[in-house]
Amino acid sequence: GRAWRRKENDRGAWMYDGEADLGNGAAMRIAETILTDDPIFGWIAYGGILKENTEGYFVIPRDGLRNRFSLITEKDRVSVELDRDGFVSEQEIIIEKSLKNLRFKIENRTGDSHTTRLKVFVPNSTVLNLTMDGKKIEMVKGKQGTYQTDLPISQTQHLIELRYRL
């Protein structure tokens, strides 16, 4: 058919540009749960539900995709991104009060054995330690504070613990 760009499109998805489908595409690319210490509202989880006690912060992601989480303060900036699987529905991402330890469960969304890429974005001089179900996982350091690894997914859920220090 004749696509919006006034050119014939034989078959398959139409290419998009300008205004067509940008809203939907942008929503998928920016969906994220963010924990921050807002100067007006105090501790808040944008795109999630926050509970707080003396031990730490407990965030249930509710951004719609549950595959990205960031902790952003004046001193700390840590982002976690999963490319195939996501955080378990209605389960908390736990952030210790020190803001140096994150713990969360990821779900196997396809039910098969596979790998999923985990990316972590932190300040450049940060040292990371990652465990999956209690076993240490090596991460590859990329440019400008980007770390990544391919996690072997074989169960319905896996426990991830991320410890970091500047």
mmCIF file of C-alpha atoms in Angstrom:
data_model
loop_
_atom_site.group_PDB
_atom_site.id
_atom_site.type_symbol
_atom_site.label_atom_id
_atom_site.label_comp_id
_atom_site.label_asym_id
_atom_site.label_seq_id
_atom_site.Cartn_x
_atom_site.Cartn_y
_atom_site.Cartn_z
ATOM 1 C CA GLY A 1 0.000 0.000 0.000
ATOM 2 C CA ARG A 2 0.851 3.657 -0.106
ATOM 3 C CA ALA A 3 2.545 4.611 3.142
ATOM 4 C CA TRP A 4 2.178 7.958 4.891
ATOM 5 C CA ARG A 5 5.461 9.093 3.326
ATOM 6 C CA ARG A 6 3.837 8.993 -0.118
ATOM 7 C CA LYS A 7 5.830 5.958 -1.274
ATOM 8 C CA GLU A 8 4.690 2.454 -2.054
ATOM 9 C CA ASN A 9 5.471 -0.169 0.564
ATOM 10 C CA ASP A 10 5.443 -3.716 -0.854
ATOM 11 C CA ARG A 11 5.031 -5.635 2.394
ATOM 12 C CA GLY A 12 6.073 -5.706 6.040
ATOM 13 C CA ALA A 13 6.083 -2.969 8.613
ATOM 14 C CA TRP A 14 6.037 0.576 7.362
ATOM 15 C CA MET A 15 9.112 2.645 8.065
ATOM 16 C CA TYR A 16 8.308 5.518 10.368
ATOM 17 C CA ASP A 17 9.638 8.983 10.763
ATOM 18 C CA GLY A 18 8.259 12.352 11.668
ATOM 19 C CA GLU A 19 5.053 11.903 13.637
ATOM 20 C CA ALA A 20 3.832 8.419 12.699
ATOM 21 C CA ASP A 21 4.219 5.911 15.557
ATOM 22 C CA LEU A 22 6.735 8.037 17.420
ATOM 23 C CA GLY A 23 4.548 8.218 20.518
ATOM 24 C CA ASN A 24 4.266 4.440 20.849
ATOM 25 C CA GLY A 25 7.936 3.883 20.025
ATOM 26 C CA ALA A 26 9.033 6.559 22.467
ATOM 27 C CA ALA A 27 6.866 5.096 25.226
ATOM 28 C CA MET A 28 8.539 1.711 24.813
ATOM 29 C CA ARG A 29 12.020 3.213 24.785
ATOM 30 C CA ILE A 30 11.575 5.413 27.856
ATOM 31 C CA ALA A 31 9.500 3.185 30.169
ATOM 32 C CA GLU A 32 11.471 2.952 33.413
ATOM 33 C CA THR A 33 11.040 2.957 37.168
ATOM 34 C CA ILE A 34 13.164 5.610 38.889
ATOM 35 C CA LEU A 35 13.901 5.973 42.604
ATOM 36 C CA THR A 36 15.051 9.447 43.546
ATOM 37 C CA ASP A 37 15.228 11.883 46.424
ATOM 38 C CA ASP A 38 13.101 14.637 44.907
ATOM 39 C CA PRO A 39 13.798 18.108 46.364
ATOM 40 C CA ILE A 40 10.053 18.777 46.723
ATOM 41 C CA PHE A 41 8.482 15.357 47.359
ATOM 42 C CA GLY A 42 11.355 13.558 49.140
ATOM 43 C CA TRP A 43 11.975 9.894 48.306
ATOM 44 C CA ILE A 44 9.687 8.859 45.465
ATOM 45 C CA ALA A 45 9.510 6.091 42.867
ATOM 46 C CA TYR A 46 8.430 7.432 39.498
ATOM 47 C CA GLY A 47 6.754 4.581 37.643
ATOM 48 C CA GLY A 48 6.580 2.431 40.761
ATOM 49 C CA ILE A 49 5.344 1.945 44.306
ATOM 50 C CA LEU A 50 7.766 2.835 47.126
ATOM 51 C CA LYS A 51 7.945 1.534 50.677
ATOM 52 C CA GLU A 52 10.677 2.693 53.026
ATOM 53 C CA ASN A 53 11.939 1.551 56.424
ATOM 54 C CA THR A 54 15.178 1.727 58.436
ATOM 55 C CA GLU A 55 16.771 -1.040 56.346
ATOM 56 C CA GLY A 56 16.183 0.516 52.949
ATOM 57 C CA TYR A 57 13.858 1.224 50.050
ATOM 58 C CA PHE A 58 11.499 -1.289 48.463
ATOM 59 C CA VAL A 59 10.278 -0.440 44.966
ATOM 60 C CA ILE A 60 7.661 -2.354 42.978
ATOM 61 C CA PRO A 61 8.117 -1.457 39.280
ATOM 62 C CA ARG A 62 4.880 -0.429 37.596
ATOM 63 C CA ASP A 63 6.136 1.315 34.446
ATOM 64 C CA GLY A 64 4.462 -1.208 32.160
ATOM 65 C CA LEU A 65 7.559 -3.057 30.904
ATOM 66 C CA ARG A 66 9.504 -3.708 34.141
ATOM 67 C CA ASN A 67 12.882 -4.005 32.431
ATOM 68 C CA ARG A 68 14.656 -0.775 33.494
ATOM 69 C CA PHE A 69 15.351 0.692 36.910
ATOM 70 C CA SER A 70 17.428 3.681 37.993
ATOM 71 C CA LEU A 71 18.513 5.084 41.325
ATOM 72 C CA ILE A 72 19.270 8.773 40.875
ATOM 73 C CA THR A 73 20.428 11.151 43.606
ATOM 74 C CA GLU A 74 22.895 14.023 43.733
ATOM 75 C CA LYS A 75 25.665 11.559 44.707
ATOM 76 C CA ASP A 76 24.537 8.279 43.164
ATOM 77 C CA ARG A 77 23.411 7.309 39.685
ATOM 78 C CA VAL A 78 22.895 3.627 38.912
ATOM 79 C CA SER A 79 20.774 2.239 36.090
ATOM 80 C CA VAL A 80 19.935 -1.400 35.373
ATOM 81 C CA GLU A 81 18.512 -2.576 32.050
ATOM 82 C CA LEU A 82 17.404 -6.037 30.898
ATOM 83 C CA ASP A 83 17.006 -6.679 27.182
ATOM 84 C CA ARG A 84 14.843 -9.816 27.040
ATOM 85 C CA ASP A 85 13.427 -10.569 30.453
ATOM 86 C CA GLY A 86 12.344 -8.257 33.254
ATOM 87 C CA PHE A 87 11.751 -7.732 36.939
ATOM 88 C CA VAL A 88 9.248 -10.144 38.488
ATOM 89 C CA SER A 89 5.743 -8.693 38.537
ATOM 90 C CA GLU A 90 4.692 -7.179 41.877
ATOM 91 C CA GLN A 91 8.004 -8.065 43.572
ATOM 92 C CA GLU A 92 10.237 -5.438 45.110
ATOM 93 C CA ILE A 93 13.579 -4.144 43.991
ATOM 94 C CA ILE A 94 15.396 -3.755 47.313
ATOM 95 C CA ILE A 95 17.867 -0.919 47.775
ATOM 96 C CA GLU A 96 19.810 -0.903 51.043
ATOM 97 C CA LYS A 97 19.836 2.365 52.986
ATOM 98 C CA SER A 98 23.528 2.889 52.038
ATOM 99 C CA LEU A 99 22.371 3.026 48.377
ATOM 100 C CA LYS A 100 25.277 0.705 47.496
ATOM 101 C CA ASN A 101 23.404 -2.608 47.194
ATOM 102 C CA LEU A 102 20.510 -3.583 44.955
ATOM 103 C CA ARG A 103 18.652 -6.883 45.059
ATOM 104 C CA PHE A 104 15.911 -7.988 42.677
ATOM 105 C CA LYS A 105 14.431 -11.004 40.951
ATOM 106 C CA ILE A 106 14.160 -11.353 37.208
ATOM 107 C CA GLU A 107 11.564 -13.503 35.491
ATOM 108 C CA ASN A 108 12.014 -15.816 32.552
ATOM 109 C CA ARG A 109 9.396 -14.328 30.235
ATOM 110 C CA THR A 110 9.617 -16.996 27.523
ATOM 111 C CA GLY A 111 9.874 -20.116 29.721
ATOM 112 C CA ASP A 112 12.883 -21.544 27.874
ATOM 113 C CA SER A 113 16.612 -21.681 28.619
ATOM 114 C CA HIS A 114 18.376 -18.679 27.081
ATOM 115 C CA THR A 115 20.619 -15.735 27.882
ATOM 116 C CA THR A 116 19.485 -12.225 28.636
ATOM 117 C CA ARG A 117 21.743 -9.199 28.533
ATOM 118 C CA LEU A 118 22.044 -7.159 31.707
ATOM 119 C CA LYS A 119 23.476 -3.656 31.362
ATOM 120 C CA VAL A 120 24.470 -1.482 34.296
ATOM 121 C CA PHE A 121 25.268 2.208 33.929
ATOM 122 C CA VAL A 122 27.269 3.801 36.769
ATOM 123 C CA PRO A 123 29.789 6.629 37.243
ATOM 124 C CA ASN A 124 33.031 5.785 35.439
ATOM 125 C CA SER A 125 35.189 4.914 38.492
ATOM 126 C CA THR A 126 32.634 2.548 40.075
ATOM 127 C CA VAL A 127 33.564 -1.034 41.007
ATOM 128 C CA LEU A 128 30.735 -3.557 40.560
ATOM 129 C CA ASN A 129 30.131 -6.996 42.038
ATOM 130 C CA LEU A 130 27.264 -9.035 40.629
ATOM 131 C CA THR A 131 25.837 -12.344 41.804
ATOM 132 C CA MET A 132 23.061 -14.434 40.333
ATOM 133 C CA ASP A 133 21.458 -16.971 42.657
ATOM 134 C CA GLY A 134 24.495 -16.567 44.945
ATOM 135 C CA LYS A 135 27.111 -17.200 42.220
ATOM 136 C CA LYS A 136 29.498 -14.458 41.109
ATOM 137 C CA ILE A 137 28.989 -13.243 37.533
ATOM 138 C CA GLU A 138 31.735 -11.383 35.677
ATOM 139 C CA MET A 139 30.773 -8.176 33.930
ATOM 140 C CA VAL A 140 32.519 -6.610 30.956
ATOM 141 C CA LYS A 141 33.367 -2.943 31.364
ATOM 142 C CA GLY A 142 32.594 -0.778 28.374
ATOM 143 C CA LYS A 143 32.875 2.928 27.746
ATOM 144 C CA GLN A 144 31.996 5.615 30.289
ATOM 145 C CA GLY A 145 30.748 3.485 33.180
ATOM 146 C CA THR A 146 28.810 0.917 31.177
ATOM 147 C CA TYR A 147 28.996 -2.715 32.273
ATOM 148 C CA GLN A 148 27.243 -5.660 30.696
ATOM 149 C CA THR A 149 26.954 -9.422 30.892
ATOM 150 C CA ASP A 150 24.828 -12.181 29.428
ATOM 151 C CA LEU A 151 22.959 -13.990 32.185
ATOM 152 C CA PRO A 152 22.137 -17.697 31.724
ATOM 153 C CA ILE A 153 18.381 -17.968 32.306
ATOM 154 C CA SER A 154 17.087 -21.471 33.010
ATOM 155 C CA GLN A 155 14.539 -21.151 35.834
ATOM 156 C CA THR A 156 11.307 -19.180 36.121
ATOM 157 C CA GLN A 157 13.038 -16.633 38.413
ATOM 158 C CA HIS A 158 16.598 -15.705 39.363
ATOM 159 C CA LEU A 159 17.875 -13.561 42.245
ATOM 160 C CA ILE A 160 20.312 -10.809 41.233
ATOM 161 C CA GLU A 161 22.431 -8.888 43.742
ATOM 162 C CA LEU A 162 24.415 -5.864 42.645
ATOM 163 C CA ARG A 163 26.955 -4.220 44.954
ATOM 164 C CA TYR A 164 28.895 -1.162 43.898
ATOM 165 C CA ARG A 165 31.327 1.379 45.286
ATOM 166 C CA LEU A 166 32.854 4.519 43.890
#
